[in-house]
């Protein structure tokens, strides 16, 4: 008998969420972001499911790009941190990868490296501008020089300008960074005008149409493709018309009666305030469930909403069955998503654990069996 924990990946829900992104994008093309193993859903699995509708895929990992090409993915591939060293340039040329350039060193490698002396076809590139995130990207002082070198290089087929918003999912929005972006472009309008743009992530795509552009421009939906709201404090996934793609399902393994004062789990972090009935379900931080999810974190059991009690352990969680007298061993448990036990938005679980939905998705471990379905209508 196998351990009763599984992640059900709903590819129909994935394509539905892409259609939501497409509707918001209008004429703007879409990079489907599949970094971090497709946000834990399987990079190749996601790319193959979207191959018939995606304009291109965006990722970070060079080995991932190699795997996608070997799997037959022919769409453009955007490498969101470019190449990490000069010796990666031949692979970029061979695989026809589009680098995002964010440093002067990358520009110099691309235009000067002898490793590209035999380049048969020039590469499109993205030039990333720092507009306030202050991670990667060119500031004003280096922007003109980088653009000058790239425009003059026969190795460059075309240039797209890109930035990344820090507050698109927050009330502050994107106005400050948009103003900074416009100022950077305006400072060298003679060189930057007319270049295509790639600005909007999931939150900006859904909330700020002014970040989209139009034909020839691109947006980068990520978390919304996987059915989670990029701005859960403002809009739920259901509000946005998104459907969960990963559904983590379990079962009750055992049932225990507690007396007043009985403690549950490591550290005796939960103490029964009165007589209780609890269930022990498969699934813990060894599977990717957030270890810091506290007592009270929502869980669905046999079609009814309940809560965790006690600390999450490596392999198990404990759930309150006090008000669920019919739920016993074998009762279905939904840890997040749409499961046999009912619907539970991952955003609620993540919020209770003090994190965001991205983290548990990406944290799903290899020991969790994955079942692929086509269920969403």
Short mmCIF file of C-alpha atoms in Angstrom, two decimals:
data_model
loop_
_atom_site.label_atom_id
_atom_site.label_comp_id
_atom_site.label_asym_id
_atom_site.label_seq_id
_atom_site.Cartn_x
_atom_site.Cartn_y
_atom_site.Cartn_z
CA UNK A 1 0.00 0.00 0.00
CA UNK A 2 1.42 3.36 -1.00
CA UNK A 3 1.50 6.37 1.28
CA UNK A 4 -1.76 8.29 0.73
CA UNK A 5 -0.33 11.62 -0.37
CA UNK A 6 -0.32 12.90 -3.93
CA UNK A 7 -0.03 16.10 -5.92
CA UNK A 8 -2.63 16.19 -8.67
CA UNK A 9 -1.59 18.48 -11.54
CA UNK A 10 -4.55 19.69 -13.60
CA UNK A 11 -3.32 20.64 -17.07
CA UNK A 12 -6.73 21.86 -18.17
CA UNK A 13 -6.64 24.35 -15.29
CA UNK A 14 -3.19 25.46 -16.47
CA UNK A 15 -4.48 26.17 -19.96
CA UNK A 16 -7.53 27.92 -18.54
CA UNK A 17 -5.28 30.24 -16.52
CA UNK A 18 -3.24 30.95 -19.64
CA UNK A 19 -6.45 31.97 -21.37
CA UNK A 20 -7.12 34.43 -18.53
CA UNK A 21 -3.66 35.91 -19.04
CA UNK A 22 -4.23 36.06 -22.79
CA UNK A 23 -7.52 37.89 -22.32
CA UNK A 24 -5.88 40.55 -20.17
CA UNK A 25 -2.85 40.87 -22.45
CA UNK A 26 -4.71 41.79 -25.62
CA UNK A 27 -2.20 42.15 -28.47
CA UNK A 28 0.79 41.80 -26.12
CA UNK A 29 2.65 38.51 -26.46
CA UNK A 30 3.21 36.29 -23.40
CA UNK A 31 6.29 34.69 -21.96
CA UNK A 32 5.02 31.81 -19.82
CA UNK A 33 7.37 31.68 -16.86
CA UNK A 34 8.48 28.11 -16.11
CA UNK A 35 11.51 28.75 -13.90
CA UNK A 36 12.03 26.74 -10.68
CA UNK A 37 10.80 23.55 -12.36
CA UNK A 38 7.62 25.26 -13.51
CA UNK A 39 6.98 26.60 -9.99
CA UNK A 40 7.15 23.00 -8.79
CA UNK A 41 4.71 21.67 -11.40
CA UNK A 42 7.35 20.17 -13.71
CA UNK A 43 9.06 22.40 -16.27
CA UNK A 44 8.72 20.05 -19.24
CA UNK A 45 5.19 19.05 -18.21
CA UNK A 46 4.07 22.68 -18.13
CA UNK A 47 5.79 23.61 -21.38
CA UNK A 48 4.34 20.63 -23.24
CA UNK A 49 0.85 21.41 -21.91
CA UNK A 50 1.11 25.03 -23.11
CA UNK A 51 3.07 24.40 -26.30
CA UNK A 52 -0.02 24.86 -28.44
CA UNK A 53 -0.87 28.29 -27.02
CA UNK A 54 2.30 29.85 -25.58
CA UNK A 55 4.24 32.53 -27.45
CA UNK A 56 7.40 31.64 -25.55
CA UNK A 57 8.76 30.38 -22.24
CA UNK A 58 10.90 32.19 -19.67
CA UNK A 59 13.29 30.49 -17.25
CA UNK A 60 16.69 30.85 -15.59
CA UNK A 61 18.35 27.48 -15.82
CA UNK A 62 20.53 26.59 -18.80
CA UNK A 63 20.11 22.87 -18.19
CA UNK A 64 16.35 23.45 -18.17
CA UNK A 65 16.56 25.14 -21.57
CA UNK A 66 18.56 22.21 -22.88
CA UNK A 67 15.90 19.81 -21.58
CA UNK A 68 13.06 21.81 -23.12
CA UNK A 69 14.75 21.83 -26.51
CA UNK A 70 15.41 18.07 -26.24
CA UNK A 71 11.71 17.59 -25.42
CA UNK A 72 10.76 19.28 -28.68
CA UNK A 73 9.84 22.75 -27.40
CA UNK A 74 10.47 25.10 -30.32
CA UNK A 75 9.05 28.35 -28.95
CA UNK A 76 11.47 31.16 -28.07
CA UNK A 77 13.15 30.73 -24.69
CA UNK A 78 13.92 33.81 -22.61
CA UNK A 79 16.75 33.36 -20.10
CA UNK A 80 15.77 35.80 -17.38
CA UNK A 81 19.24 36.27 -15.89
CA UNK A 82 21.13 35.84 -19.15
CA UNK A 83 24.39 33.92 -19.22
CA UNK A 84 26.37 33.61 -16.01
CA UNK A 85 29.77 33.24 -17.66
CA UNK A 86 31.34 33.78 -21.06
CA UNK A 87 31.73 30.07 -21.69
CA UNK A 88 27.93 29.66 -21.82
CA UNK A 89 27.69 31.74 -25.00
CA UNK A 90 28.04 28.81 -27.45
CA UNK A 91 25.10 27.05 -25.77
CA UNK A 92 22.98 30.18 -26.07
CA UNK A 93 23.78 30.31 -29.78
CA UNK A 94 23.20 26.59 -30.35
CA UNK A 95 19.88 26.51 -28.49
CA UNK A 96 18.75 29.90 -29.85
CA UNK A 97 18.22 31.36 -26.38
CA UNK A 98 17.36 35.00 -25.74
CA UNK A 99 19.48 36.45 -22.93
CA UNK A 100 18.32 39.13 -20.54
CA UNK A 101 21.39 41.35 -20.14
CA UNK A 102 21.67 43.15 -16.82
CA UNK A 103 25.37 43.95 -16.45
CA UNK A 104 28.14 45.59 -18.49
CA UNK A 105 30.16 42.36 -18.34
CA UNK A 106 27.42 40.43 -20.12
CA UNK A 107 27.26 43.05 -22.87
CA UNK A 108 31.03 42.91 -23.38
CA UNK A 109 31.00 39.11 -23.54
CA UNK A 110 28.25 39.11 -26.12
CA UNK A 111 29.78 41.69 -28.45
CA UNK A 112 33.48 40.77 -28.06
CA UNK A 113 33.87 37.10 -27.08
CA UNK A 114 35.84 34.95 -29.53
CA UNK A 115 33.54 32.09 -28.51
CA UNK A 116 30.91 33.61 -30.81
CA UNK A 117 33.27 34.21 -33.73
CA UNK A 118 31.39 31.66 -35.84
CA UNK A 119 27.89 32.86 -34.92
CA UNK A 120 25.76 32.24 -38.01
CA UNK A 121 22.65 34.09 -36.94
CA UNK A 122 22.50 37.07 -34.56
CA UNK A 123 20.66 36.72 -31.26
CA UNK A 124 17.77 38.83 -30.00
CA UNK A 125 18.53 40.28 -26.56
CA UNK A 126 16.66 41.90 -23.68
CA UNK A 127 18.20 44.84 -21.85
CA UNK A 128 17.05 45.05 -18.24
CA UNK A 129 16.74 48.45 -16.56
CA UNK A 130 16.83 49.04 -12.82
CA UNK A 131 13.81 51.20 -12.04
CA UNK A 132 13.72 50.75 -8.28
CA UNK A 133 13.84 47.04 -7.48
CA UNK A 134 17.62 47.47 -7.03
CA UNK A 135 18.51 43.90 -7.79
CA UNK A 136 19.59 43.34 -11.41
CA UNK A 137 19.56 45.88 -14.21
CA UNK A 138 21.28 48.90 -15.72
CA UNK A 139 21.20 52.29 -14.09
CA UNK A 140 21.22 55.47 -16.15
CA UNK A 141 25.01 55.74 -16.15
CA UNK A 142 25.50 52.41 -17.97
CA UNK A 143 22.31 52.29 -20.02
CA UNK A 144 23.49 54.44 -22.94
CA UNK A 145 26.82 52.63 -23.28
CA UNK A 146 25.17 49.21 -23.20
CA UNK A 147 22.59 50.20 -25.78
CA UNK A 148 25.26 51.78 -28.00
CA UNK A 149 27.36 48.61 -28.00
CA UNK A 150 24.39 46.34 -28.65
CA UNK A 151 22.97 48.43 -31.48
CA UNK A 152 26.34 48.46 -33.20
CA UNK A 153 27.01 44.72 -32.86
CA UNK A 154 26.33 42.38 -35.79
CA UNK A 155 25.75 39.65 -33.21
CA UNK A 156 22.52 41.29 -31.99
CA UNK A 157 19.30 40.77 -33.95
CA UNK A 158 17.04 43.04 -31.93
CA UNK A 159 16.74 44.68 -28.52
CA UNK A 160 13.79 44.66 -26.12
CA UNK A 161 13.75 46.83 -22.99
CA UNK A 162 12.70 45.18 -19.75
CA UNK A 163 12.20 45.98 -16.09
CA UNK A 164 10.68 44.28 -13.06
CA UNK A 165 8.13 45.81 -10.70
CA UNK A 166 8.62 45.62 -6.94
CA UNK A 167 5.10 46.67 -5.90
CA UNK A 168 2.74 45.53 -8.67
CA UNK A 169 1.08 43.26 -6.10
CA UNK A 170 0.90 45.98 -3.45
CA UNK A 171 -1.27 49.09 -3.02
CA UNK A 172 1.71 51.25 -4.05
CA UNK A 173 1.45 49.92 -7.58
CA UNK A 174 3.82 50.67 -10.45
CA UNK A 175 3.57 54.44 -10.99
CA UNK A 176 6.95 55.25 -9.42
CA UNK A 177 8.80 52.65 -11.45
CA UNK A 178 6.97 53.47 -14.66
CA UNK A 179 8.04 57.10 -14.24
CA UNK A 180 11.62 55.97 -13.70
CA UNK A 181 11.47 53.71 -16.75
CA UNK A 182 10.13 56.53 -18.90
CA UNK A 183 12.85 58.85 -17.61
CA UNK A 184 15.58 56.34 -18.46
CA UNK A 185 14.22 55.92 -21.97
CA UNK A 186 13.62 59.63 -22.37
CA UNK A 187 17.22 60.36 -21.44
CA UNK A 188 18.36 58.60 -24.61
CA UNK A 189 15.22 58.88 -26.70
CA UNK A 190 17.31 59.04 -29.85
CA UNK A 191 18.37 55.42 -29.23
CA UNK A 192 15.56 53.90 -27.17
CA UNK A 193 12.40 55.11 -28.88
CA UNK A 194 10.57 52.41 -30.78
CA UNK A 195 12.22 49.47 -29.03
CA UNK A 196 9.76 46.80 -27.86
CA UNK A 197 9.03 46.51 -24.15
CA UNK A 198 8.61 43.69 -21.62
CA UNK A 199 7.33 45.07 -18.32
CA UNK A 200 4.36 43.28 -16.80
CA UNK A 201 4.56 40.32 -14.45
CA UNK A 202 1.37 38.54 -13.33
CA UNK A 203 0.28 41.30 -10.96
CA UNK A 204 0.89 44.11 -13.44
CA UNK A 205 -0.77 42.12 -16.22
CA UNK A 206 -3.92 41.84 -14.14
CA UNK A 207 -3.94 45.27 -12.48
CA UNK A 208 -2.13 47.79 -14.68
CA UNK A 209 -2.93 47.73 -18.39
CA UNK A 210 -0.62 50.72 -18.89
CA UNK A 211 2.30 48.31 -18.39
CA UNK A 212 1.27 46.02 -21.22
CA UNK A 213 2.06 47.88 -24.42
CA UNK A 214 0.71 46.30 -27.57
CA UNK A 215 1.74 44.33 -30.65
CA UNK A 216 5.45 43.62 -30.51
CA UNK A 217 5.60 43.97 -26.73
CA UNK A 218 5.66 41.17 -24.16
CA UNK A 219 4.39 40.37 -20.65
CA UNK A 220 5.61 37.65 -18.26
CA UNK A 221 2.80 35.80 -16.44
CA UNK A 222 4.13 33.44 -13.80
CA UNK A 223 2.22 32.62 -10.61
CA UNK A 224 -1.18 33.28 -12.19
CA UNK A 225 -0.60 30.46 -14.67
CA UNK A 226 -0.51 28.07 -11.74
CA UNK A 227 -3.82 29.28 -10.35
CA UNK A 228 -2.68 31.54 -7.51
CA UNK A 229 -3.38 35.21 -7.08
CA UNK A 230 -0.27 37.40 -7.38
CA UNK A 231 -1.96 39.92 -5.06
CA UNK A 232 -3.98 37.84 -2.56
CA UNK A 233 -4.54 40.75 -0.16
CA UNK A 234 -6.33 42.60 -2.96
CA UNK A 235 -7.89 39.87 -5.10
CA UNK A 236 -8.37 36.15 -4.52
CA UNK A 237 -7.62 33.63 -7.22
CA UNK A 238 -11.36 33.05 -7.59
CA UNK A 239 -11.93 36.80 -8.02
CA UNK A 240 -9.46 36.72 -10.90
CA UNK A 241 -11.03 33.66 -12.52
CA UNK A 242 -8.01 31.43 -11.85
CA UNK A 243 -8.12 27.70 -11.11
CA UNK A 244 -5.60 25.77 -8.98
CA UNK A 245 -3.25 23.60 -11.00
CA UNK A 246 -1.49 21.80 -8.13
CA UNK A 247 -3.80 20.07 -5.66
CA UNK A 248 -2.17 18.43 -2.65
CA UNK A 249 -4.34 15.58 -1.39
CA UNK A 250 -3.97 13.27 1.58
CA UNK A 251 -5.95 10.97 3.89
CA UNK A 252 -6.39 10.44 7.61
CA UNK A 253 -3.99 7.69 8.76
CA UNK A 254 -5.12 7.41 12.38
CA UNK A 255 -7.55 8.94 14.87
CA UNK A 256 -6.85 9.82 18.49
CA UNK A 257 -9.01 11.01 21.39
CA UNK A 258 -7.54 13.78 23.54
CA UNK A 259 -8.42 14.70 27.08
CA UNK A 260 -8.21 18.20 28.47
CA UNK A 261 -4.54 19.14 28.79
CA UNK A 262 -3.19 16.56 26.35
CA UNK A 263 -0.45 17.96 24.12
CA UNK A 264 0.00 17.29 20.40
CA UNK A 265 3.24 16.94 18.46
CA UNK A 266 6.77 18.25 18.85
CA UNK A 267 7.36 20.82 21.53
CA UNK A 268 3.86 20.24 22.92
CA UNK A 269 2.98 23.36 20.96
CA UNK A 270 -0.76 22.63 21.10
CA UNK A 271 -2.58 21.64 24.28
CA UNK A 272 -6.20 20.49 24.10
CA UNK A 273 -8.47 23.00 25.87
CA UNK A 274 -11.04 20.26 26.34
CA UNK A 275 -11.91 16.80 25.07
CA UNK A 276 -10.96 16.59 21.38
CA UNK A 277 -10.76 14.15 18.52
CA UNK A 278 -7.88 14.56 16.09
CA UNK A 279 -6.76 12.85 12.91
CA UNK A 280 -3.20 12.29 11.76
CA UNK A 281 -2.80 12.85 8.02
CA UNK A 282 0.06 12.14 5.63
CA UNK A 283 2.04 15.19 4.57
CA UNK A 284 4.66 17.36 6.22
CA UNK A 285 7.63 19.59 5.58
CA UNK A 286 9.46 16.64 4.03
CA UNK A 287 6.86 16.88 1.27
CA UNK A 288 6.95 20.66 0.91
CA UNK A 289 4.15 21.59 3.28
CA UNK A 290 5.17 24.74 5.22
CA UNK A 291 6.76 23.75 8.51
CA UNK A 292 5.77 27.03 10.13
CA UNK A 293 2.06 26.60 9.44
CA UNK A 294 0.62 27.07 12.94
CA UNK A 295 -2.32 25.54 14.73
CA UNK A 296 -5.41 26.97 13.10
CA UNK A 297 -4.10 26.75 9.53
CA UNK A 298 -7.08 25.73 7.38
CA UNK A 299 -7.44 22.23 5.99
CA UNK A 300 -10.35 20.42 4.36
CA UNK A 301 -11.45 17.03 5.69
CA UNK A 302 -14.23 14.99 4.07
CA UNK A 303 -15.87 18.05 2.54
CA UNK A 304 -15.72 20.24 5.63
CA UNK A 305 -13.34 22.92 6.73
CA UNK A 306 -11.12 22.16 9.72
CA UNK A 307 -7.73 23.23 11.06
CA UNK A 308 -4.26 21.99 11.91
CA UNK A 309 -3.34 21.40 15.55
CA UNK A 310 0.25 21.13 16.74
CA UNK A 311 3.45 21.53 14.80
CA UNK A 312 3.90 20.29 11.27
CA UNK A 313 6.35 17.38 11.31
CA UNK A 314 8.42 15.94 8.49
CA UNK A 315 5.84 13.35 7.43
CA UNK A 316 2.55 14.19 9.13
CA UNK A 317 0.12 16.87 10.22
CA UNK A 318 -2.61 16.65 12.83
CA UNK A 319 -6.10 17.91 12.06
CA UNK A 320 -9.03 18.70 14.30
CA UNK A 321 -11.87 16.18 13.89
CA UNK A 322 -13.83 17.23 16.98
CA UNK A 323 -16.74 18.53 14.95
CA UNK A 324 -16.40 15.86 12.25
CA UNK A 325 -17.67 12.69 13.93
CA UNK A 326 -18.01 10.80 10.65
CA UNK A 327 -14.43 11.45 9.53
CA UNK A 328 -12.20 8.52 10.39
CA UNK A 329 -9.28 6.58 9.00
CA UNK A 330 -9.25 6.95 5.22
CA UNK A 331 -11.16 10.25 5.20
CA UNK A 332 -9.94 12.47 2.35
CA UNK A 333 -7.90 15.54 3.24
CA UNK A 334 -7.18 18.52 1.00
CA UNK A 335 -4.03 20.32 2.11
CA UNK A 336 -4.47 22.85 -0.69
CA UNK A 337 -6.22 23.15 -4.04
CA UNK A 338 -9.23 21.24 -5.34
CA UNK A 339 -9.15 17.81 -3.75
CA UNK A 340 -11.57 15.04 -2.92
CA UNK A 341 -12.11 16.67 0.48
CA UNK A 342 -13.08 20.02 -1.03
CA UNK A 343 -11.59 23.31 -2.22
CA UNK A 344 -8.96 25.17 -0.21
CA UNK A 345 -7.08 28.10 -1.80
CA UNK A 346 -3.33 27.81 -1.35
CA UNK A 347 -3.19 31.53 -0.60
CA UNK A 348 -5.05 30.88 2.68
CA UNK A 349 -2.61 28.18 3.72
CA UNK A 350 0.37 30.33 2.78
CA UNK A 351 -0.97 33.36 4.62
CA UNK A 352 -1.53 31.30 7.78
CA UNK A 353 2.07 30.07 7.51
CA UNK A 354 3.43 33.58 7.06
CA UNK A 355 4.59 32.99 3.49
CA UNK A 356 3.34 33.34 -0.09
CA UNK A 357 1.87 30.73 -2.40
CA UNK A 358 5.02 30.59 -4.53
CA UNK A 359 7.00 28.95 -1.72
CA UNK A 360 4.99 25.76 -1.06
CA UNK A 361 4.51 25.20 -4.80
CA UNK A 362 8.24 25.41 -5.44
CA UNK A 363 8.97 23.39 -2.30
CA UNK A 364 7.08 20.25 -3.37
CA UNK A 365 9.58 17.45 -2.92
CA UNK A 366 10.44 14.57 -5.21
CA UNK A 367 8.96 11.94 -2.90
CA UNK A 368 5.41 13.22 -3.49
CA UNK A 369 3.79 11.21 -6.31
CA UNK A 370 2.41 13.38 -9.10
CA UNK A 371 -0.81 12.47 -10.86
CA UNK A 372 -1.54 14.37 -14.07
CA UNK A 373 -5.17 14.98 -14.99
CA UNK A 374 -7.28 17.06 -17.38
CA UNK A 375 -10.16 18.15 -15.21
CA UNK A 376 -10.92 21.89 -15.26
CA UNK A 377 -13.88 22.92 -17.38
#
